[in-house]
PDB file of C-alpha atoms in Angstrom:
ATOM      1  CA  MET C  23      -6.795   7.602   7.880  1.00  0.00           C
ATOM      2  CA  LEU C  24      -6.129  11.273   8.002  1.00  0.00           C
ATOM      3  CA  GLY C  25      -3.398  12.915  10.027  1.00  0.00           C
ATOM      4  CA  SER C  26      -2.814  16.626  10.968  1.00  0.00           C
ATOM      5  CA  ASP C  27       0.253  18.646  10.321  1.00  0.00           C
ATOM      6  CA  VAL C  28       1.467  18.966  13.705  1.00  0.00           C
ATOM      7  CA  PRO C  29       4.534  16.891  14.312  1.00  0.00           C
ATOM      8  CA  ARG C  30       4.376  14.349  17.198  1.00  0.00           C
ATOM      9  CA  LYS C  31       7.230  16.059  19.033  1.00  0.00           C
ATOM     10  CA  HIS C  32       5.468  19.279  18.992  1.00  0.00           C
ATOM     11  CA  ARG C  33       2.102  17.974  20.576  1.00  0.00           C
ATOM     12  CA  THR C  34       1.292  17.892  24.399  1.00  0.00           C
ATOM     13  CA  ALA C  35       0.011  14.895  26.011  1.00  0.00           C
ATOM     14  CA  LEU C  36      -3.140  16.866  26.977  1.00  0.00           C
ATOM     15  CA  ARG C  37      -3.836  17.368  23.382  1.00  0.00           C
ATOM     16  CA  ASN C  38      -3.207  13.773  22.428  1.00  0.00           C
ATOM     17  CA  ILE C  39      -5.773  12.847  25.504  1.00  0.00           C
ATOM     18  CA  VAL C  40      -8.547  15.552  24.272  1.00  0.00           C
ATOM     19  CA  GLU C  41      -8.489  14.213  20.682  1.00  0.00           C
ATOM     20  CA  PHE C  42      -8.519  10.691  21.701  1.00  0.00           C
ATOM     21  CA  VAL C  43     -11.265  10.438  24.251  1.00  0.00           C
ATOM     22  CA  PRO C  44     -14.045  11.575  21.679  1.00  0.00           C
ATOM     23  CA  ALA C  45     -12.728   9.504  18.866  1.00  0.00           C
ATOM     24  CA  TRP C  46     -12.357   6.373  21.221  1.00  0.00           C
ATOM     25  CA  LEU C  47     -16.090   7.084  22.311  1.00  0.00           C
ATOM     26  CA  LEU C  48     -17.397   7.198  18.930  1.00  0.00           C
ATOM     27  CA  LEU C  49     -15.472   4.142  17.614  1.00  0.00           C
ATOM     28  CA  LYS C  50     -16.836   2.110  20.579  1.00  0.00           C
ATOM     29  CA  THR C  51     -20.418   3.601  20.530  1.00  0.00           C
ATOM     30  CA  LEU C  52     -20.453   2.466  16.642  1.00  0.00           C
ATOM     31  CA  GLY C  53     -19.330  -0.527  17.529  1.00  0.00           C
ATOM     32  CA  LEU C  54     -22.128  -1.350  19.767  1.00  0.00           C
ATOM     33  CA  LEU C  55     -24.675  -0.632  17.131  1.00  0.00           C
ATOM     34  CA  PRO C  56     -26.005  -3.325  14.586  1.00  0.00           C
ATOM     35  CA  ARG C  57     -23.785  -3.022  11.457  1.00  0.00           C
ATOM     36  CA  ASP C  58     -26.395  -1.120   9.272  1.00  0.00           C
ATOM     37  CA  ALA C  59     -27.077   1.493  12.064  1.00  0.00           C
ATOM     38  CA  ALA C  60     -23.491   2.039  12.370  1.00  0.00           C
ATOM     39  CA  ILE C  61     -22.952   2.632   8.805  1.00  0.00           C
ATOM     40  CA  PHE C  62     -26.179   5.136   8.857  1.00  0.00           C
ATOM     41  CA  VAL C  63     -24.586   6.957  11.574  1.00  0.00           C
ATOM     42  CA  GLY C  64     -21.356   7.111   9.858  1.00  0.00           C
ATOM     43  CA  LYS C  65     -22.805   8.507   6.708  1.00  0.00           C
ATOM     44  CA  GLN C  66     -24.539  10.990   8.979  1.00  0.00           C
ATOM     45  CA  ILE C  67     -21.420  12.238  10.202  1.00  0.00           C
ATOM     46  CA  ALA C  68     -19.611  12.289   6.919  1.00  0.00           C
ATOM     47  CA  ARG C  69     -22.458  14.304   5.364  1.00  0.00           C
ATOM     48  CA  SER C  70     -22.275  16.744   8.397  1.00  0.00           C
ATOM     49  CA  ALA C  71     -18.356  16.975   7.752  1.00  0.00           C
ATOM     50  CA  ARG C  72     -19.143  17.728   3.895  1.00  0.00           C
ATOM     51  CA  ARG C  73     -21.578  20.811   5.091  1.00  0.00           C
ATOM     52  CA  LEU C  74     -19.069  21.980   7.873  1.00  0.00           C
ATOM     53  CA  HIS C  75     -15.579  21.740   6.113  1.00  0.00           C
ATOM     54  CA  ARG C  76     -15.986  23.284   2.688  1.00  0.00           C
ATOM     55  CA  ARG C  77     -12.636  23.397   2.156  1.00  0.00           C
ATOM     56  CA  LEU C  78     -12.589  19.696   1.503  1.00  0.00           C
ATOM     57  CA  LEU C  79     -15.395  20.240  -0.775  1.00  0.00           C
ATOM     58  CA  ARG C  80     -13.584  22.817  -2.654  1.00  0.00           C
ATOM     59  CA  VAL C  81     -10.719  20.662  -2.951  1.00  0.00           C
ATOM     60  CA  GLY C  82     -12.852  17.787  -4.417  1.00  0.00           C
ATOM     61  CA  GLN C  83     -14.483  20.174  -6.918  1.00  0.00           C
ATOM     62  CA  ARG C  84     -10.921  21.643  -8.041  1.00  0.00           C
ATOM     63  CA  ASN C  85      -9.738  17.982  -8.603  1.00  0.00           C
ATOM     64  CA  LEU C  86     -12.733  16.989 -10.407  1.00  0.00           C
ATOM     65  CA  ALA C  87     -12.446  20.247 -12.638  1.00  0.00           C
ATOM     66  CA  LEU C  88      -8.802  19.326 -13.266  1.00  0.00           C
ATOM     67  CA  ALA C  89      -9.298  15.406 -14.109  1.00  0.00           C
ATOM     68  CA  MET C  90     -12.546  15.501 -15.739  1.00  0.00           C
ATOM     69  CA  PRO C  91     -13.551  18.918 -16.941  1.00  0.00           C
ATOM     70  CA  GLU C  92     -16.388  17.292 -19.024  1.00  0.00           C
ATOM     71  CA  MET C  93     -18.342  16.814 -15.790  1.00  0.00           C
ATOM     72  CA  SER C  94     -21.245  19.073 -15.132  1.00  0.00           C
ATOM     73  CA  ALA C  95     -21.876  20.933 -11.693  1.00  0.00           C
ATOM     74  CA  ARG C  96     -24.677  18.221 -11.067  1.00  0.00           C
ATOM     75  CA  GLN C  97     -22.299  15.210 -11.644  1.00  0.00           C
ATOM     76  CA  GLN C  98     -19.636  16.801  -9.479  1.00  0.00           C
ATOM     77  CA  ARG C  99     -22.122  17.133  -6.700  1.00  0.00           C
ATOM     78  CA  ALA C 100     -23.390  13.690  -6.988  1.00  0.00           C
ATOM     79  CA  THR C 101     -19.491  12.525  -7.191  1.00  0.00           C
ATOM     80  CA  LEU C 102     -18.608  14.068  -4.238  1.00  0.00           C
ATOM     81  CA  GLU C 103     -21.627  13.044  -2.224  1.00  0.00           C
ATOM     82  CA  GLY C 104     -20.640   9.552  -3.000  1.00  0.00           C
ATOM     83  CA  VAL C 105     -16.960  10.056  -1.692  1.00  0.00           C
ATOM     84  CA  PHE C 106     -18.519  11.526   1.766  1.00  0.00           C
ATOM     85  CA  ASP C 107     -20.926   8.518   1.802  1.00  0.00           C
ATOM     86  CA  ASN C 108     -18.089   6.216   1.237  1.00  0.00           C
ATOM     87  CA  LEU C 109     -16.220   7.617   3.979  1.00  0.00           C
ATOM     88  CA  GLY C 110     -19.180   7.255   6.465  1.00  0.00           C
ATOM     89  CA  ARG C 111     -19.431   3.574   5.307  1.00  0.00           C
ATOM     90  CA  LEU C 112     -15.722   3.160   6.215  1.00  0.00           C
ATOM     91  CA  LEU C 113     -16.238   4.604   9.553  1.00  0.00           C
ATOM     92  CA  GLY C 114     -19.278   2.321  10.048  1.00  0.00           C
ATOM     93  CA  GLU C 115     -17.548  -0.691   8.851  1.00  0.00           C
ATOM     94  CA  PHE C 116     -14.315  -0.023  10.691  1.00  0.00           C
ATOM     95  CA  SER C 117     -16.134  -0.040  13.909  1.00  0.00           C
ATOM     96  CA  GLN C 118     -17.457  -3.356  13.250  1.00  0.00           C
ATOM     97  CA  PHE C 119     -13.961  -4.907  12.708  1.00  0.00           C
ATOM     98  CA  PRO C 120     -14.002  -6.822  16.042  1.00  0.00           C
ATOM     99  CA  ARG C 121     -17.367  -8.661  15.021  1.00  0.00           C
ATOM    100  CA  ILE C 122     -15.902  -9.722  11.601  1.00  0.00           C
ATOM    101  CA  THR C 123     -15.055 -13.563  11.440  1.00  0.00           C
ATOM    102  CA  PRO C 124     -14.203 -16.174   8.781  1.00  0.00           C
ATOM    103  CA  GLU C 125     -17.943 -17.309   9.399  1.00  0.00           C
ATOM    104  CA  ASN C 126     -19.523 -13.932   8.586  1.00  0.00           C
ATOM    105  CA  ILE C 127     -17.186 -12.168   6.128  1.00  0.00           C
ATOM    106  CA  ALA C 128     -18.924 -13.564   2.856  1.00  0.00           C
ATOM    107  CA  GLY C 129     -21.910 -11.727   3.892  1.00  0.00           C
ATOM    108  CA  LEU C 130     -19.855  -8.299   3.913  1.00  0.00           C
ATOM    109  CA  VAL C 131     -17.255  -8.822   1.158  1.00  0.00           C
ATOM    110  CA  GLU C 132     -17.102 -11.039  -2.004  1.00  0.00           C
ATOM    111  CA  TYR C 133     -14.186 -11.957  -4.007  1.00  0.00           C
ATOM    112  CA  ASP C 134     -14.047 -11.287  -7.672  1.00  0.00           C
ATOM    113  CA  GLY C 135     -10.865 -12.247  -9.458  1.00  0.00           C
ATOM    114  CA  LEU C 136      -9.306 -14.220  -6.636  1.00  0.00           C
ATOM    115  CA  GLU C 137      -7.573 -16.473  -9.135  1.00  0.00           C
ATOM    116  CA  ASN C 138      -5.284 -13.465 -10.296  1.00  0.00           C
ATOM    117  CA  TYR C 139      -4.102 -13.051  -6.829  1.00  0.00           C
ATOM    118  CA  GLN C 140      -3.618 -16.744  -6.239  1.00  0.00           C
ATOM    119  CA  ARG C 141      -1.535 -17.267  -9.416  1.00  0.00           C
ATOM    120  CA  ALA C 142       0.530 -14.724  -8.063  1.00  0.00           C
ATOM    121  CA  ALA C 143       0.953 -16.041  -4.598  1.00  0.00           C
ATOM    122  CA  GLU C 144       1.840 -19.588  -5.991  1.00  0.00           C
ATOM    123  CA  ARG C 145       5.388 -18.370  -6.993  1.00  0.00           C
ATOM    124  CA  GLY C 146       6.260 -18.144  -3.574  1.00  0.00           C
ATOM    125  CA  ARG C 147       7.699 -14.670  -3.657  1.00  0.00           C
ATOM    126  CA  GLY C 148       5.299 -12.845  -1.849  1.00  0.00           C
ATOM    127  CA  VAL C 149       2.533 -10.688  -3.598  1.00  0.00           C
ATOM    128  CA  LEU C 150       2.895  -6.864  -3.736  1.00  0.00           C
ATOM    129  CA  LEU C 151      -0.858  -5.461  -3.635  1.00  0.00           C
ATOM    130  CA  LEU C 152      -1.161  -2.311  -5.340  1.00  0.00           C
ATOM    131  CA  THR C 153      -4.199  -0.416  -3.896  1.00  0.00           C
ATOM    132  CA  GLY C 154      -5.587   2.978  -3.214  1.00  0.00           C
ATOM    133  CA  HIS C 155      -8.225   4.773  -1.120  1.00  0.00           C
ATOM    134  CA  PHE C 156     -11.330   3.496  -2.788  1.00  0.00           C
ATOM    135  CA  GLY C 157     -14.617   2.623  -1.132  1.00  0.00           C
ATOM    136  CA  ALA C 158     -14.392   1.439   2.363  1.00  0.00           C
ATOM    137  CA  TRP C 159     -10.564   0.938   1.951  1.00  0.00           C
ATOM    138  CA  GLU C 160      -9.508  -0.188   5.615  1.00  0.00           C
ATOM    139  CA  LEU C 161     -11.868  -3.159   4.753  1.00  0.00           C
ATOM    140  CA  CYS C 162      -9.867  -4.069   1.802  1.00  0.00           C
ATOM    141  CA  ALA C 163      -6.811  -5.433   3.451  1.00  0.00           C
ATOM    142  CA  PHE C 164      -8.875  -6.717   6.648  1.00  0.00           C
ATOM    143  CA  ALA C 165     -11.218  -8.900   4.676  1.00  0.00           C
ATOM    144  CA  HIS C 166      -8.233 -10.326   2.796  1.00  0.00           C
ATOM    145  CA  GLY C 167      -6.649 -11.146   6.264  1.00  0.00           C
ATOM    146  CA  VAL C 168      -9.881 -12.673   7.447  1.00  0.00           C
ATOM    147  CA  TYR C 169     -10.272 -14.868   4.600  1.00  0.00           C
ATOM    148  CA  GLY C 170      -7.089 -16.453   5.362  1.00  0.00           C
ATOM    149  CA  HIS C 171      -4.704 -14.298   3.540  1.00  0.00           C
ATOM    150  CA  PRO C 172      -3.031 -12.262   6.041  1.00  0.00           C
ATOM    151  CA  LEU C 173      -0.770  -9.363   4.795  1.00  0.00           C
ATOM    152  CA  ASN C 174       1.449  -6.522   5.783  1.00  0.00           C
ATOM    153  CA  PHE C 175       0.566  -3.101   4.709  1.00  0.00           C
ATOM    154  CA  LEU C 176       2.366   0.284   4.750  1.00  0.00           C
ATOM    155  CA  VAL C 177       0.698   3.163   6.773  1.00  0.00           C
ATOM    156  CA  ARG C 178       1.689   6.583   7.662  1.00  0.00           C
ATOM    157  CA  PRO C 179       1.565   7.009  11.577  1.00  0.00           C
ATOM    158  CA  LEU C 180      -1.103   9.289  12.830  1.00  0.00           C
ATOM    159  CA  ASP C 181       0.345  12.123  14.619  1.00  0.00           C
ATOM    160  CA  ASN C 182      -1.410  11.350  17.727  1.00  0.00           C
ATOM    161  CA  PRO C 183       0.177   8.236  19.419  1.00  0.00           C
ATOM    162  CA  LEU C 184      -2.851   7.239  21.188  1.00  0.00           C
ATOM    163  CA  LEU C 185      -5.186   7.205  18.146  1.00  0.00           C
ATOM    164  CA  ASP C 186      -2.281   5.518  16.126  1.00  0.00           C
ATOM    165  CA  LYS C 187      -2.213   2.564  18.522  1.00  0.00           C
ATOM    166  CA  MET C 188      -5.827   2.311  18.741  1.00  0.00           C
ATOM    167  CA  ILE C 189      -6.565   2.222  15.029  1.00  0.00           C
ATOM    168  CA  ASN C 190      -3.588  -0.194  14.595  1.00  0.00           C
ATOM    169  CA  ARG C 191      -4.966  -2.546  17.081  1.00  0.00           C
ATOM    170  CA  TYR C 192      -8.350  -2.680  15.055  1.00  0.00           C
ATOM    171  CA  ARG C 193      -6.268  -3.173  11.561  1.00  0.00           C
ATOM    172  CA  GLU C 194      -4.520  -5.860  12.856  1.00  0.00           C
ATOM    173  CA  LEU C 195      -7.504  -8.009  14.545  1.00  0.00           C
ATOM    174  CA  SER C 196      -7.642 -10.018  11.032  1.00  0.00           C
ATOM    175  CA  GLY C 197      -3.856 -11.060  11.279  1.00  0.00           C
ATOM    176  CA  ASN C 198      -2.644  -8.408   9.235  1.00  0.00           C
ATOM    177  CA  ARG C 199       0.590  -6.436  10.477  1.00  0.00           C
ATOM    178  CA  VAL C 200       1.110  -2.681  10.148  1.00  0.00           C
ATOM    179  CA  ILE C 201       4.560  -1.334   8.714  1.00  0.00           C
ATOM    180  CA  ASP C 202       5.548   2.248   9.142  1.00  0.00           C
ATOM    181  CA  LYS C 203       6.086   3.851   5.946  1.00  0.00           C
ATOM    182  CA  ASN C 204       8.637   5.962   7.076  1.00  0.00           C
ATOM    183  CA  ASN C 205      10.839   2.885   7.870  1.00  0.00           C
ATOM    184  CA  ALA C 206       9.656   0.335   5.664  1.00  0.00           C
ATOM    185  CA  VAL C 207      12.650  -0.536   3.326  1.00  0.00           C
ATOM    186  CA  ARG C 208      14.137  -3.336   5.473  1.00  0.00           C
ATOM    187  CA  PRO C 209      10.894  -4.793   6.694  1.00  0.00           C
ATOM    188  CA  VAL C 210       9.468  -5.065   3.444  1.00  0.00           C
ATOM    189  CA  PHE C 211      12.244  -6.737   1.778  1.00  0.00           C
ATOM    190  CA  ASP C 212      12.293  -9.360   4.826  1.00  0.00           C
ATOM    191  CA  LYS C 213       8.692 -10.086   4.301  1.00  0.00           C
ATOM    192  CA  LEU C 214       8.822 -10.624   0.736  1.00  0.00           C
ATOM    193  CA  LYS C 215      11.929 -12.948   1.296  1.00  0.00           C
ATOM    194  CA  ARG C 216       9.752 -14.950   3.621  1.00  0.00           C
ATOM    195  CA  GLY C 217       7.142 -15.238   0.897  1.00  0.00           C
ATOM    196  CA  GLU C 218       4.560 -12.814   2.779  1.00  0.00           C
ATOM    197  CA  ASP C 219       2.386 -10.216   1.057  1.00  0.00           C
ATOM    198  CA  VAL C 220       2.511  -6.581   1.301  1.00  0.00           C
ATOM    199  CA  GLY C 221       0.012  -3.934   0.454  1.00  0.00           C
ATOM    200  CA  LEU C 222       0.783  -0.547  -0.632  1.00  0.00           C
ATOM    201  CA  LEU C 223      -1.648   2.463  -1.095  1.00  0.00           C
ATOM    202  CA  ILE C 224      -0.020   4.416  -4.016  1.00  0.00           C
ATOM    203  CA  ASP C 225      -2.641   7.002  -4.897  1.00  0.00           C
ATOM    204  CA  VAL C 226      -1.447  10.010  -2.713  1.00  0.00           C
ATOM    205  CA  ASN C 227       0.558  13.073  -3.335  1.00  0.00           C
ATOM    206  CA  THR C 228       4.356  12.467  -2.485  1.00  0.00           C
ATOM    207  CA  LEU C 229       7.223  14.795  -1.753  1.00  0.00           C
ATOM    208  CA  ALA C 230       9.222  15.883  -4.900  1.00  0.00           C
ATOM    209  CA  ASP C 231      12.389  14.063  -3.478  1.00  0.00           C
ATOM    210  CA  GLN C 232      10.499  10.719  -2.873  1.00  0.00           C
ATOM    211  CA  GLY C 233       8.863  10.494  -6.013  1.00  0.00           C
ATOM    212  CA  GLU C 234       8.049  10.690  -9.561  1.00  0.00           C
ATOM    213  CA  PHE C 235       6.133  12.844 -11.573  1.00  0.00           C
ATOM    214  CA  CYS C 236       3.834  10.790 -13.784  1.00  0.00           C
ATOM    215  CA  ASP C 237       0.844  11.775 -15.763  1.00  0.00           C
ATOM    216  CA  PHE C 238      -2.677  11.284 -13.705  1.00  0.00           C
ATOM    217  CA  PHE C 239      -5.472  12.398 -15.789  1.00  0.00           C
ATOM    218  CA  GLY C 240      -3.225  14.096 -18.102  1.00  0.00           C
ATOM    219  CA  ILE C 241      -1.574  16.144 -15.241  1.00  0.00           C
ATOM    220  CA  PRO C 242       1.919  15.530 -13.794  1.00  0.00           C
ATOM    221  CA  ALA C 243       1.405  14.020 -10.338  1.00  0.00           C
ATOM    222  CA  CYS C 244       4.234  13.436  -7.877  1.00  0.00           C
ATOM    223  CA  SER C 245       3.810   9.607  -7.184  1.00  0.00           C
ATOM    224  CA  THR C 246       5.482   7.210  -4.975  1.00  0.00           C
ATOM    225  CA  THR C 247       8.291   4.927  -6.208  1.00  0.00           C
ATOM    226  CA  GLY C 248       8.199   2.528  -3.389  1.00  0.00           C
ATOM    227  CA  LEU C 249       6.014  -0.289  -5.150  1.00  0.00           C
ATOM    228  CA  ALA C 250       8.305  -0.086  -8.082  1.00  0.00           C
ATOM    229  CA  VAL C 251      11.551  -0.327  -6.019  1.00  0.00           C
ATOM    230  CA  PHE C 252      10.344  -3.277  -4.154  1.00  0.00           C
ATOM    231  CA  ALA C 253       8.869  -5.316  -7.081  1.00  0.00           C
ATOM    232  CA  LEU C 254      12.112  -4.789  -9.376  1.00  0.00           C
ATOM    233  CA  ARG C 255      14.755  -5.381  -6.318  1.00  0.00           C
ATOM    234  CA  ALA C 256      12.742  -8.264  -5.046  1.00  0.00           C
ATOM    235  CA  ASP C 257      11.350  -9.703  -8.386  1.00  0.00           C
ATOM    236  CA  THR C 258       7.967  -9.885  -6.606  1.00  0.00           C
ATOM    237  CA  PRO C 259       4.535 -10.041  -8.710  1.00  0.00           C
ATOM    238  CA  VAL C 260       2.349  -6.883  -8.435  1.00  0.00           C
ATOM    239  CA  VAL C 261      -1.298  -7.582  -8.439  1.00  0.00           C
ATOM    240  CA  PRO C 262      -3.746  -4.655  -8.150  1.00  0.00           C
ATOM    241  CA  GLY C 263      -6.462  -5.217  -5.512  1.00  0.00           C
ATOM    242  CA  PHE C 264      -9.433  -2.802  -4.518  1.00  0.00           C
ATOM    243  CA  LEU C 265     -12.545  -2.867  -2.483  1.00  0.00           C
ATOM    244  CA  ILE C 266     -15.613  -1.225  -4.160  1.00  0.00           C
ATOM    245  CA  TRP C 267     -19.347  -1.128  -2.874  1.00  0.00           C
ATOM    246  CA  ASP C 268     -21.486  -2.863  -5.069  1.00  0.00           C
ATOM    247  CA  GLU C 269     -25.091  -1.451  -4.693  1.00  0.00           C
ATOM    248  CA  ARG C 270     -26.513  -4.273  -6.700  1.00  0.00           C
ATOM    249  CA  LEU C 271     -25.059  -6.866  -4.367  1.00  0.00           C
ATOM    250  CA  LYS C 272     -25.589  -4.663  -1.428  1.00  0.00           C
ATOM    251  CA  LYS C 273     -21.902  -6.011  -0.169  1.00  0.00           C
ATOM    252  CA  HIS C 274     -18.289  -5.137  -0.960  1.00  0.00           C
ATOM    253  CA  ARG C 275     -16.507  -6.521  -3.874  1.00  0.00           C
ATOM    254  CA  LEU C 276     -12.733  -7.350  -3.357  1.00  0.00           C
ATOM    255  CA  ARG C 277     -11.499  -7.347  -6.906  1.00  0.00           C
ATOM    256  CA  PHE C 278      -8.023  -8.388  -7.983  1.00  0.00           C
ATOM    257  CA  ASP C 279      -6.786  -7.762 -11.385  1.00  0.00           C
ATOM    258  CA  PRO C 280      -4.063  -9.675 -13.313  1.00  0.00           C
ATOM    259  CA  GLU C 281      -0.572  -9.244 -12.381  1.00  0.00           C
ATOM    260  CA  ILE C 282       1.049  -6.287 -14.179  1.00  0.00           C
ATOM    261  CA  PRO C 283       4.338  -7.240 -15.873  1.00  0.00           C
ATOM    262  CA  LEU C 284       7.319  -5.418 -15.039  1.00  0.00           C
ATOM    263  CA  ILE C 285       8.965  -3.226 -17.434  1.00  0.00           C
ATOM    264  CA  ARG C 286      12.643  -4.134 -17.529  1.00  0.00           C
ATOM    265  CA  THR C 287      15.228  -1.927 -19.496  1.00  0.00           C
ATOM    266  CA  GLY C 288      18.653  -2.591 -17.709  1.00  0.00           C
ATOM    267  CA  ASP C 289      18.443   1.290 -16.569  1.00  0.00           C
ATOM    268  CA  PHE C 290      17.165   0.863 -13.034  1.00  0.00           C
ATOM    269  CA  LYS C 291      15.932   4.473 -12.753  1.00  0.00           C
ATOM    270  CA  GLU C 292      14.205   4.259 -15.770  1.00  0.00           C
ATOM    271  CA  GLU C 293      12.637   1.056 -14.815  1.00  0.00           C
ATOM    272  CA  VAL C 294      11.450   2.648 -11.670  1.00  0.00           C
ATOM    273  CA  ARG C 295      10.017   5.704 -13.420  1.00  0.00           C
ATOM    274  CA  MET C 296       8.178   3.736 -16.286  1.00  0.00           C
ATOM    275  CA  ASN C 297       6.794   1.250 -13.727  1.00  0.00           C
ATOM    276  CA  THR C 298       5.483   3.882 -11.426  1.00  0.00           C
ATOM    277  CA  ALA C 299       3.693   5.563 -14.324  1.00  0.00           C
ATOM    278  CA  ARG C 300       2.237   2.302 -15.257  1.00  0.00           C
ATOM    279  CA  PHE C 301       0.934   1.645 -11.654  1.00  0.00           C
ATOM    280  CA  THR C 302      -0.472   5.381 -11.381  1.00  0.00           C
ATOM    281  CA  LYS C 303      -2.463   4.853 -14.519  1.00  0.00           C
ATOM    282  CA  VAL C 304      -4.127   1.699 -13.135  1.00  0.00           C
ATOM    283  CA  ILE C 305      -5.119   4.116 -10.193  1.00  0.00           C
ATOM    284  CA  GLU C 306      -6.485   6.506 -12.794  1.00  0.00           C
ATOM    285  CA  ASP C 307      -8.620   3.945 -14.644  1.00  0.00           C
ATOM    286  CA  TRP C 308     -10.192   2.781 -11.438  1.00  0.00           C
ATOM    287  CA  ALA C 309     -10.854   6.527 -10.476  1.00  0.00           C
ATOM    288  CA  ARG C 310     -12.758   6.844 -13.616  1.00  0.00           C
ATOM    289  CA  ARG C 311     -14.510   3.728 -13.518  1.00  0.00           C
ATOM    290  CA  TYR C 312     -15.876   4.170  -9.684  1.00  0.00           C
ATOM    291  CA  SER C 313     -15.401   8.138  -9.669  1.00  0.00           C
ATOM    292  CA  GLY C 314     -17.602   8.145  -6.709  1.00  0.00           C
ATOM    293  CA  GLN C 315     -15.642   5.952  -4.457  1.00  0.00           C
ATOM    294  CA  TRP C 316     -12.224   7.485  -4.676  1.00  0.00           C
ATOM    295  CA  LEU C 317     -10.858  10.085  -2.391  1.00  0.00           C
ATOM    296  CA  TRP C 318     -11.088  13.050  -4.612  1.00  0.00           C
ATOM    297  CA  ILE C 319     -11.041  15.263  -1.537  1.00  0.00           C
ATOM    298  CA  HIS C 320      -6.995  14.889  -1.436  1.00  0.00           C
ATOM    299  CA  LYS C 321      -4.836  17.348  -3.094  1.00  0.00           C
ATOM    300  CA  ARG C 322      -3.397  14.732  -5.287  1.00  0.00           C
ATOM    301  CA  TRP C 323      -1.405  17.390  -7.346  1.00  0.00           C
ATOM    302  CA  HIS C 324      -0.414  19.241  -4.588  1.00  0.00           C
ATOM    303  CA  THR C 325       3.418  18.782  -5.125  1.00  0.00           C
ATOM    304  CA  ARG C 326       4.342  20.570  -8.282  1.00  0.00           C
ATOM    305  CA  PRO C 327       7.428  20.169 -10.917  1.00  0.00           C
ATOM    306  CA  GLU C 328       9.859  22.891 -10.712  1.00  0.00           C
ATOM    307  CA  GLY C 329       8.064  26.370 -11.413  1.00  0.00           C
ATOM    308  CA  GLY C 330       4.927  24.672 -11.793  1.00  0.00           C
ATOM    309  CA  PRO C 331       1.571  26.775 -11.046  1.00  0.00           C
ATOM    310  CA  ASP C 332      -0.042  26.124  -7.665  1.00  0.00           C
ATOM    311  CA  LEU C 333      -3.187  24.213  -8.739  1.00  0.00           C
ATOM    312  CA  TYR C 334      -4.958  24.891  -5.338  1.00  0.00           C
ATOM    313  CA  ALA C 335      -4.219  28.493  -4.808  1.00  0.00           C
ATOM    314  CA  LEU C 336      -8.015  29.614  -5.419  1.00  0.00           C
ATOM    315  CA  VAL C 337      -9.124  26.830  -3.112  1.00  0.00           C
ATOM    316  CA  GLU C 338      -6.725  28.113  -0.314  1.00  0.00           C
ATOM    317  CA  GLY C 339      -7.871  31.781  -0.972  1.00  0.00           C
ATOM    318  CA  ARG C 340      -4.217  32.696  -2.359  1.00  0.00           C
ATOM    319  CA  THR C 341      -3.327  34.326  -5.499  1.00  0.00           C
ATOM    320  CA  THR C 342      -2.313  32.078  -8.246  1.00  0.00           C
ATOM    321  CA  GLY C 343       1.227  31.622  -8.470  1.00  0.00           C
ATOM    322  CA  GLN C 344       4.216  29.173  -8.053  1.00  0.00           C
ATOM    323  CA  THR C 345       4.835  26.627  -5.587  1.00  0.00           C
ATOM    324  CA  PRO C 346       8.406  25.076  -4.981  1.00  0.00           C
ATOM    325  CA  VAL C 347       8.990  21.703  -6.119  1.00  0.00           C
ATOM    326  CA  LYS C 348       9.143  20.364  -2.412  1.00  0.00           C
ATOM    327  CA  ALA C 349       5.720  21.099  -1.505  1.00  0.00           C
ATOM    328  CA  GLU C 350       4.685  19.527   1.737  1.00  0.00           C
ATOM    329  CA  ALA C 351       2.804  16.123   0.970  1.00  0.00           C
ATOM    330  CA  GLU C 352      -0.846  16.429   2.158  1.00  0.00           C
ATOM    331  CA  VAL C 353      -3.203  13.522   3.034  1.00  0.00           C
TER     332      VAL C 353
END
């Protein structure tokens, strides 16, 4: 879920309520509709956002030009239309979470490669699920929980505490538990020690002092090191898991790839860097394969190496120049 850039401590109660009420009404109204109707309405809302919030479209166009310059303008448009349609599908599906049960989940989400997850889980040290903002990503962890595999996952709290509480209440309906990513170290290690699973979305821009610069589509991108640190310290298997909309099946496919072997060199800092780069490459491969289902409207290359150029200057209407290494992370 996307958050604003206004810290909680500077927000008024009135502002929180003004933001919360329409969001609550929208979610509850969509939840009263049949699933297909909720998804249809969600897509219309997302398409309206695409037309009204041109900045998001410009960010997406810039990202595609950086990552896949061979794309034609027509291919870019088709890809970004897919991105917004997926956001609309996400909204519709999220509103239906209270209706999803073990009895009806198979009609919505089909496993693919479940044996890869099961082999890792059998070792009894928990599983670290490497995932990202693909398809209706909120349904990824939710469906896994409904199928009988509840997990813990890291999220950044929304700036509006009322919205944050509502969204997390929906997320946890399947038995999953949310961990505040800002205070995650001890809780994650405790969960892994008990043999529980933990999911991490690792595909967003990170502050320079909280990540490592790894090539992403051949361009250095500041990437979170949390997954590598947890895996190396706890000796926990890392399994990629992504939810993709399958147009042929007319349902979502929850795909688990084989476990990613950890790189061990004896130099912990180098191990973190190398494994983070390997995990980032997994995200790149999936974004190439399902380009219309990844969140291209996020400024993935916002944080730059020392002295690096601002890759989004023209998008923001600024003159091209340099950005400080500790640029603000954006989601």
